[in-house]
Structures are given as C-alpha cells and as structure tokens.
Amino acid sequence: MSDTSGDSKLQIHFARTAAVGALVAALVAPTASLAVEYTAARKLGRGVAGMTLGFLEVPGNMVALSRESGPATGIPLGFALGLGKLVARELIGVYEFLSAPFSAPAGFVPILEPEFPWDYFESSSAPAYSFTSSGRRALEQIPGVVVSREASGLRIRLPSDLLFETGRSALSPSAKARLSKVASALREHPASRVSVQGFTDSTGGLTINMLLSEARAAAVRNYLMEQGIAPTRISSAGYGAQRPIASNDTSQGRQSNRRVELELRTPDVAAFD
C-alpha cells in the first residue's frame, strides 16, 4: 500500500515538473521563431528567462571575456561584470514579465545584450558570409573610416571622436551621417553579418570604461537597425581598454584607442581585392 502511494506521489511530481518545463518552453519558444519582431510573447519569454536564468550572466561574461583576452583577465573581470548584469537582468526580467501584455514600442531593442543569457555560450567561431569588393570601396569612401582586410572578412574602424562627445554614448549628427552610409552598404549585402565592438583608452576606471564601450557599441548597433539592418544580422559588445592598437602613454595613442570597430564576415576574402 505504501509502495503504491509512493509511486503515485512520484508520478505526480514528475507530471508537475514536466508541466513547468513545458510552460517555460512555451514561453521561450517564440524567441526562436520570431527573430526580428519583439512581440508580447517574445517579451514574456525574455522576462521568464531573465528571472530564472539570470545567474548565467556570471559564467557567461567570464567565458565571453576569456575568449577575447584570455582567462587571466577574462575570469576576474567577467565575474565582476557578471554580478552587476545579474542584478540588472533579474530586475529587467521581472519588469518584462509583468509588462508583457503591453507591446514594445517601435524600434525597441533589448536593454541587455545578448538578449538571452545562454547566448554567451554559443560557439565563438562565427559563420562566414559574402561581402563584395564594391561594398568595400563604398565603405572606404566614408570620411574618417579605416577599412582593413582580415582573414575572415573586413574590419571597419571609426574613431570615437567622430561619433561621440567625450564620455558620452549618444551619436552625433555627423556620426549618423557616416553610419547611414555604412548601413547602405550593408543593405546591399543582406547575407553579411556584422559585429560592433566598442573600445576606450586606459583613462578612467575599468568598470566605467567597459560600460562606456558597451553603450557606444550598442548605440551604433541600434542606429544601424533603425536604418533597416535586421537585429539577427548584427551584434554588439564592449571591451573597454582591452586590445589597444596604440600606446596609451601618449594623447595621440589614446585617441587612436578610442574607437568603434565593425567586423564584417565573409568566406571569400579575395572578393575584396
């Protein structure tokens, strides 16, 4: 009798667990099919994911930064950054869960990037996409832009001084004019993918530089999306003072290090010649 009762309780437990799992899957599932539209269902799924899986921010940031700068820098910096983002994601998750019935405004983009915390653990090896030599020439004609060829595609460098005021992350009118031309080139190559990367010099605190670089990269990403570039094609990340391209000991070097770079991926590097 007791064994039968125990089996019944176990079955009920598994049934409840399966029901909860199905509910979470149903809430999050729209995120896979609705890649561009930020619907109420996607907002609800993002809220549930933020509340239940926000803890992934800590290991996720450690993994992401370790990929870029190595474990010695990535683990401690990622841990500190992840703790801050953990709190933010949990609070934002609660807000989005409660406000899910209200549709997102036009041009909305998620406050935190990546949109879902498990995205940190995606493979760092990005797929390649085509971008023609004519597209490269159009980018090279934009004033102040430096275009270089790399093994995986193109890298577009835009000095921060041409995009932002000191210590700010709001795009200037001249910055928008330049980025509009970048967006035009991207629209002509709908299969291309772009990674927006923000960098600062070494002046200021580590956390402030990281947050500023992230905000600037996000501002560029958001503007390109306003210009018609699909969110699924473009990502953004900030790296603070990491990966300098010049010495931070001189004003000229620091100016060079303050920049936003756009990495365009392609399988056929010879197309740029």
mmCIF file of C-alpha atoms in Angstrom:
data_model
loop_
_atom_site.group_PDB
_atom_site.id
_atom_site.type_symbol
_atom_site.label_atom_id
_atom_site.label_comp_id
_atom_site.label_asym_id
_atom_site.label_seq_id
_atom_site.Cartn_x
_atom_site.Cartn_y
_atom_site.Cartn_z
ATOM 1 C CA MET A 1 0.000 0.000 0.000
ATOM 2 C CA SER A 2 2.751 2.409 0.939
ATOM 3 C CA ASP A 3 4.725 1.494 -2.197
ATOM 4 C CA THR A 4 1.723 2.284 -4.379
ATOM 5 C CA SER A 5 1.227 5.599 -2.614
ATOM 6 C CA GLY A 6 4.901 6.428 -3.051
ATOM 7 C CA ASP A 7 4.748 5.627 -6.760
ATOM 8 C CA SER A 8 1.694 7.846 -7.147
ATOM 9 C CA LYS A 9 3.419 10.746 -5.449
ATOM 10 C CA LEU A 10 6.472 10.252 -7.656
ATOM 11 C CA GLN A 11 4.316 10.249 -10.785
ATOM 12 C CA ILE A 12 2.570 13.429 -9.655
ATOM 13 C CA HIS A 13 5.962 15.055 -9.013
ATOM 14 C CA PHE A 14 7.221 14.152 -12.486
ATOM 15 C CA ALA A 15 3.974 15.341 -14.041
ATOM 16 C CA ARG A 16 4.280 18.716 -12.314
ATOM 17 C CA THR A 17 7.920 19.027 -13.338
ATOM 18 C CA ALA A 18 7.030 18.240 -16.934
ATOM 19 C CA ALA A 19 4.203 20.790 -16.862
ATOM 20 C CA VAL A 20 6.505 23.520 -15.569
ATOM 21 C CA GLY A 21 9.116 22.629 -18.171
ATOM 22 C CA ALA A 22 6.505 22.734 -20.929
ATOM 23 C CA LEU A 23 5.298 26.142 -19.716
ATOM 24 C CA VAL A 24 8.803 27.610 -19.733
ATOM 25 C CA ALA A 25 9.467 26.104 -23.164
ATOM 26 C CA ALA A 26 6.218 27.559 -24.476
ATOM 27 C CA LEU A 27 7.150 30.995 -23.192
ATOM 28 C CA VAL A 28 10.674 30.919 -24.534
ATOM 29 C CA ALA A 29 9.916 29.090 -27.783
ATOM 30 C CA PRO A 30 8.717 32.220 -29.613
ATOM 31 C CA THR A 31 12.243 33.586 -29.341
ATOM 32 C CA ALA A 32 13.440 31.023 -31.848
ATOM 33 C CA SER A 33 10.774 31.707 -34.470
ATOM 34 C CA LEU A 34 10.397 35.469 -34.010
ATOM 35 C CA ALA A 35 13.914 36.551 -34.817
ATOM 36 C CA VAL A 36 13.093 40.180 -35.571
ATOM 37 C CA GLU A 37 9.655 41.029 -34.154
ATOM 38 C CA TYR A 38 9.735 41.937 -30.461
ATOM 39 C CA THR A 39 6.208 40.716 -29.732
ATOM 40 C CA ALA A 40 4.463 40.354 -26.380
ATOM 41 C CA ALA A 41 5.230 36.609 -26.467
ATOM 42 C CA ARG A 42 8.923 37.276 -27.016
ATOM 43 C CA LYS A 43 8.889 39.864 -24.246
ATOM 44 C CA LEU A 44 7.273 37.339 -21.895
ATOM 45 C CA GLY A 45 9.827 34.708 -22.824
ATOM 46 C CA ARG A 46 12.660 37.160 -22.227
ATOM 47 C CA GLY A 47 11.208 38.063 -18.837
ATOM 48 C CA VAL A 48 10.935 34.433 -17.729
ATOM 49 C CA ALA A 49 14.434 33.709 -18.977
ATOM 50 C CA GLY A 50 15.812 36.729 -17.147
ATOM 51 C CA MET A 51 14.186 35.790 -13.848
ATOM 52 C CA THR A 52 15.103 32.111 -13.945
ATOM 53 C CA LEU A 53 18.432 32.087 -15.787
ATOM 54 C CA GLY A 54 19.919 35.474 -14.940
ATOM 55 C CA PHE A 55 22.597 33.702 -12.908
ATOM 56 C CA LEU A 56 24.194 32.691 -16.229
ATOM 57 C CA GLU A 57 25.458 36.269 -16.528
ATOM 58 C CA VAL A 58 28.377 35.458 -14.207
ATOM 59 C CA PRO A 59 29.822 32.414 -16.034
ATOM 60 C CA GLY A 60 28.661 33.842 -19.360
ATOM 61 C CA ASN A 61 30.666 37.042 -19.019
ATOM 62 C CA MET A 62 33.660 35.079 -17.767
ATOM 63 C CA VAL A 63 33.510 32.884 -20.860
ATOM 64 C CA ALA A 64 32.952 35.779 -23.277
ATOM 65 C CA LEU A 65 35.787 37.926 -21.914
ATOM 66 C CA SER A 66 38.151 34.952 -21.612
ATOM 67 C CA ARG A 67 37.658 34.292 -25.327
ATOM 68 C CA GLU A 68 38.792 37.821 -26.101
ATOM 69 C CA SER A 69 41.522 38.500 -23.541
ATOM 70 C CA GLY A 70 42.462 35.153 -22.028
ATOM 71 C CA PRO A 71 41.492 33.643 -18.656
ATOM 72 C CA ALA A 72 43.838 35.833 -16.569
ATOM 73 C CA THR A 73 41.871 38.953 -17.486
ATOM 74 C CA GLY A 74 38.555 37.482 -18.545
ATOM 75 C CA ILE A 75 37.756 35.484 -15.403
ATOM 76 C CA PRO A 76 38.068 38.233 -12.750
ATOM 77 C CA LEU A 77 36.682 40.981 -14.992
ATOM 78 C CA GLY A 78 33.875 38.755 -16.238
ATOM 79 C CA PHE A 79 32.982 37.771 -12.679
ATOM 80 C CA ALA A 80 32.669 41.401 -11.569
ATOM 81 C CA LEU A 81 30.795 42.454 -14.688
ATOM 82 C CA GLY A 82 28.558 39.388 -14.493
ATOM 83 C CA LEU A 83 27.466 40.163 -10.943
ATOM 84 C CA GLY A 84 26.317 43.625 -11.977
ATOM 85 C CA LYS A 85 24.499 42.305 -15.022
ATOM 86 C CA LEU A 86 22.938 39.517 -12.933
ATOM 87 C CA VAL A 87 21.114 42.066 -10.797
ATOM 88 C CA ALA A 88 20.119 44.085 -13.861
ATOM 89 C CA ARG A 89 18.831 41.050 -15.773
ATOM 90 C CA GLU A 90 16.778 39.824 -12.830
ATOM 91 C CA LEU A 91 15.141 43.249 -12.351
ATOM 92 C CA ILE A 92 14.544 43.698 -16.069
ATOM 93 C CA GLY A 93 13.159 40.157 -16.214
ATOM 94 C CA VAL A 94 10.577 40.949 -13.535
ATOM 95 C CA TYR A 95 9.610 44.157 -15.331
ATOM 96 C CA GLU A 96 9.239 42.468 -18.722
ATOM 97 C CA PHE A 97 7.268 39.594 -17.218
ATOM 98 C CA LEU A 98 4.789 41.967 -15.565
ATOM 99 C CA SER A 99 4.534 44.305 -18.569
ATOM 100 C CA ALA A 100 4.414 41.543 -21.205
ATOM 101 C CA PRO A 101 0.789 42.272 -22.228
ATOM 102 C CA PHE A 102 1.883 45.717 -23.403
ATOM 103 C CA SER A 103 3.574 45.629 -26.790
ATOM 104 C CA ALA A 104 7.075 47.024 -27.194
ATOM 105 C CA PRO A 105 7.371 50.460 -28.866
ATOM 106 C CA ALA A 106 8.569 50.823 -32.431
ATOM 107 C CA GLY A 107 12.320 50.461 -32.758
ATOM 108 C CA PHE A 108 12.622 48.674 -29.425
ATOM 109 C CA VAL A 109 15.763 46.656 -28.736
ATOM 110 C CA PRO A 110 16.558 44.663 -25.575
ATOM 111 C CA ILE A 111 18.287 46.642 -22.848
ATOM 112 C CA LEU A 112 20.866 43.922 -22.221
ATOM 113 C CA GLU A 113 22.971 42.207 -24.843
ATOM 114 C CA PRO A 114 22.955 39.385 -25.599
ATOM 115 C CA GLU A 115 19.190 39.219 -25.423
ATOM 116 C CA PHE A 116 19.159 35.853 -23.628
ATOM 117 C CA PRO A 117 21.828 34.841 -21.077
ATOM 118 C CA TRP A 118 22.550 31.455 -22.666
ATOM 119 C CA ASP A 119 23.740 33.214 -25.841
ATOM 120 C CA TYR A 120 27.118 33.804 -24.162
ATOM 121 C CA PHE A 121 27.914 30.134 -24.571
ATOM 122 C CA GLU A 122 27.397 29.962 -28.321
ATOM 123 C CA SER A 123 30.400 28.928 -30.363
ATOM 124 C CA SER A 124 32.867 31.779 -30.864
ATOM 125 C CA SER A 125 33.596 30.595 -34.393
ATOM 126 C CA ALA A 126 31.233 32.721 -36.473
ATOM 127 C CA PRO A 127 29.955 31.588 -39.876
ATOM 128 C CA ALA A 128 31.250 33.366 -42.932
ATOM 129 C CA TYR A 129 29.164 35.484 -45.306
ATOM 130 C CA SER A 130 29.858 37.246 -48.557
ATOM 131 C CA PHE A 131 30.685 40.933 -49.000
ATOM 132 C CA THR A 132 31.854 42.183 -52.385
ATOM 133 C CA SER A 133 34.720 44.436 -53.419
ATOM 134 C CA SER A 134 32.238 47.129 -54.486
ATOM 135 C CA GLY A 135 30.907 47.145 -50.945
ATOM 136 C CA ARG A 136 34.419 47.610 -49.624
ATOM 137 C CA ARG A 137 35.063 50.567 -51.927
ATOM 138 C CA ALA A 138 31.837 52.231 -50.780
ATOM 139 C CA LEU A 139 32.955 51.894 -47.159
ATOM 140 C CA GLU A 140 36.431 53.266 -47.887
ATOM 141 C CA GLN A 141 34.903 56.468 -49.270
ATOM 142 C CA ILE A 142 33.277 57.354 -45.935
ATOM 143 C CA PRO A 143 35.284 60.204 -44.315
ATOM 144 C CA GLY A 144 37.328 59.146 -41.298
ATOM 145 C CA VAL A 145 36.677 55.424 -41.778
ATOM 146 C CA VAL A 146 39.588 52.984 -41.966
ATOM 147 C CA VAL A 147 38.852 49.693 -43.715
ATOM 148 C CA SER A 148 41.228 46.755 -43.446
ATOM 149 C CA ARG A 149 41.067 43.219 -44.772
ATOM 150 C CA GLU A 150 41.349 40.262 -42.414
ATOM 151 C CA ALA A 151 41.279 36.503 -42.745
ATOM 152 C CA SER A 152 37.541 36.343 -42.060
ATOM 153 C CA GLY A 153 36.424 39.477 -43.869
ATOM 154 C CA LEU A 154 36.602 43.237 -43.326
ATOM 155 C CA ARG A 155 37.184 45.412 -40.290
ATOM 156 C CA ILE A 156 35.799 48.960 -40.303
ATOM 157 C CA ARG A 157 37.368 51.313 -37.759
ATOM 158 C CA LEU A 158 35.582 54.500 -36.727
ATOM 159 C CA PRO A 159 37.370 56.795 -34.257
ATOM 160 C CA SER A 160 35.125 57.551 -31.283
ATOM 161 C CA ASP A 161 35.930 61.255 -31.631
ATOM 162 C CA LEU A 162 33.996 61.196 -34.925
ATOM 163 C CA LEU A 163 30.987 59.531 -33.320
ATOM 164 C CA PHE A 164 30.631 60.725 -29.729
ATOM 165 C CA GLU A 165 31.379 63.586 -27.399
ATOM 166 C CA THR A 166 33.869 62.875 -24.612
ATOM 167 C CA GLY A 167 32.422 60.463 -22.080
ATOM 168 C CA ARG A 168 29.096 60.222 -23.942
ATOM 169 C CA SER A 169 27.389 57.409 -25.821
ATOM 170 C CA ALA A 170 24.879 59.463 -27.833
ATOM 171 C CA LEU A 171 25.665 59.575 -31.550
ATOM 172 C CA SER A 172 26.393 62.979 -33.049
ATOM 173 C CA PRO A 173 24.649 64.106 -36.274
ATOM 174 C CA SER A 174 27.886 63.619 -38.247
ATOM 175 C CA ALA A 175 28.187 60.120 -36.785
ATOM 176 C CA LYS A 176 24.712 59.255 -38.011
ATOM 177 C CA ALA A 177 25.613 60.523 -41.476
ATOM 178 C CA ARG A 178 28.625 58.190 -41.596
ATOM 179 C CA LEU A 179 26.709 55.234 -40.195
ATOM 180 C CA SER A 180 23.908 55.786 -42.701
ATOM 181 C CA LYS A 181 26.448 55.113 -45.445
ATOM 182 C CA VAL A 182 27.631 52.000 -43.623
ATOM 183 C CA ALA A 183 24.018 50.835 -43.377
ATOM 184 C CA SER A 184 23.547 51.478 -47.093
ATOM 185 C CA ALA A 185 26.468 49.182 -47.904
ATOM 186 C CA LEU A 186 25.117 46.532 -45.527
ATOM 187 C CA ARG A 187 21.649 46.655 -47.083
ATOM 188 C CA GLU A 188 23.172 45.850 -50.459
ATOM 189 C CA HIS A 189 24.661 42.684 -48.950
ATOM 190 C CA PRO A 190 21.816 41.125 -46.933
ATOM 191 C CA ALA A 191 23.746 37.912 -46.247
ATOM 192 C CA SER A 192 26.584 39.718 -44.449
ATOM 193 C CA ARG A 193 26.945 39.679 -40.678
ATOM 194 C CA VAL A 194 28.482 42.439 -38.566
ATOM 195 C CA SER A 195 29.876 42.537 -35.041
ATOM 196 C CA VAL A 196 30.053 46.029 -33.490
ATOM 197 C CA GLN A 197 32.878 46.353 -30.955
ATOM 198 C CA GLY A 198 33.483 49.337 -28.674
ATOM 199 C CA PHE A 199 36.875 50.308 -27.195
ATOM 200 C CA THR A 200 38.196 53.047 -24.926
ATOM 201 C CA ASP A 201 41.623 54.245 -23.838
ATOM 202 C CA SER A 202 43.034 53.388 -20.400
ATOM 203 C CA THR A 203 41.938 56.667 -18.801
ATOM 204 C CA GLY A 204 39.290 56.161 -16.144
ATOM 205 C CA GLY A 205 38.159 53.139 -14.163
ATOM 206 C CA LEU A 206 37.974 49.627 -15.525
ATOM 207 C CA THR A 207 34.228 49.265 -14.996
ATOM 208 C CA ILE A 208 33.396 52.719 -16.340
ATOM 209 C CA ASN A 209 35.421 52.087 -19.489
ATOM 210 C CA MET A 210 33.735 48.730 -20.008
ATOM 211 C CA LEU A 211 30.239 50.154 -19.603
ATOM 212 C CA LEU A 212 31.008 53.150 -21.836
ATOM 213 C CA SER A 213 32.396 50.935 -24.589
ATOM 214 C CA GLU A 214 29.341 48.687 -24.385
ATOM 215 C CA ALA A 215 26.973 51.656 -24.520
ATOM 216 C CA ARG A 216 28.745 53.109 -27.556
ATOM 217 C CA ALA A 217 28.747 49.797 -29.409
ATOM 218 C CA ALA A 218 25.051 49.373 -28.605
ATOM 219 C CA ALA A 219 24.320 52.900 -29.866
ATOM 220 C CA VAL A 220 25.942 52.079 -33.211
ATOM 221 C CA ARG A 221 24.093 48.765 -33.403
ATOM 222 C CA ASN A 222 20.754 50.398 -32.595
ATOM 223 C CA TYR A 223 21.220 53.099 -35.218
ATOM 224 C CA LEU A 224 22.109 50.551 -37.896
ATOM 225 C CA MET A 225 18.934 48.657 -37.009
ATOM 226 C CA GLU A 226 16.963 51.903 -37.330
ATOM 227 C CA GLN A 227 18.417 52.120 -40.839
ATOM 228 C CA GLY A 228 16.922 48.756 -41.748
ATOM 229 C CA ILE A 229 19.603 46.260 -40.702
ATOM 230 C CA ALA A 230 17.889 43.236 -39.154
ATOM 231 C CA PRO A 231 18.746 42.530 -35.487
ATOM 232 C CA THR A 232 19.626 38.960 -36.424
ATOM 233 C CA ARG A 233 22.479 40.241 -38.594
ATOM 234 C CA ILE A 234 24.202 42.435 -36.054
ATOM 235 C CA SER A 235 25.611 42.052 -32.548
ATOM 236 C CA SER A 236 27.462 44.405 -30.218
ATOM 237 C CA ALA A 237 29.947 44.149 -27.353
ATOM 238 C CA GLY A 238 32.223 46.458 -25.375
ATOM 239 C CA TYR A 239 35.827 45.716 -24.437
ATOM 240 C CA GLY A 240 36.892 48.827 -22.564
ATOM 241 C CA ALA A 241 40.640 49.434 -22.735
ATOM 242 C CA GLN A 242 41.385 45.905 -23.883
ATOM 243 C CA ARG A 243 43.076 45.284 -27.246
ATOM 244 C CA PRO A 244 44.710 48.713 -27.693
ATOM 245 C CA ILE A 245 46.072 49.490 -31.157
ATOM 246 C CA ALA A 246 48.461 52.188 -29.897
ATOM 247 C CA SER A 247 50.256 53.206 -26.710
ATOM 248 C CA ASN A 248 48.097 54.726 -24.001
ATOM 249 C CA ASP A 249 51.120 56.736 -22.824
ATOM 250 C CA THR A 250 50.553 59.483 -25.417
ATOM 251 C CA SER A 251 47.499 61.591 -26.239
ATOM 252 C CA GLN A 252 47.684 60.508 -29.875
ATOM 253 C CA GLY A 253 47.789 56.858 -28.860
ATOM 254 C CA ARG A 254 44.831 57.252 -26.527
ATOM 255 C CA GLN A 255 42.891 58.957 -29.291
ATOM 256 C CA SER A 256 43.562 56.000 -31.583
ATOM 257 C CA ASN A 257 42.412 53.526 -28.939
ATOM 258 C CA ARG A 258 39.067 55.290 -28.514
ATOM 259 C CA ARG A 259 37.166 53.682 -31.350
ATOM 260 C CA VAL A 260 34.294 51.556 -32.583
ATOM 261 C CA GLU A 261 35.046 48.714 -34.953
ATOM 262 C CA LEU A 262 32.666 46.796 -37.194
ATOM 263 C CA GLU A 263 33.747 43.304 -38.148
ATOM 264 C CA LEU A 264 32.162 42.062 -41.386
ATOM 265 C CA ARG A 265 32.492 38.345 -42.016
ATOM 266 C CA THR A 266 32.869 36.726 -45.417
ATOM 267 C CA PRO A 267 34.074 33.403 -46.880
ATOM 268 C CA ASP A 268 35.759 34.904 -49.930
ATOM 269 C CA VAL A 269 38.467 37.341 -48.869
ATOM 270 C CA ALA A 270 39.694 37.579 -52.460
ATOM 271 C CA ALA A 271 36.466 39.391 -53.327
ATOM 272 C CA PHE A 272 37.872 42.470 -51.608
ATOM 273 C CA ASP A 273 40.847 42.769 -53.980
#
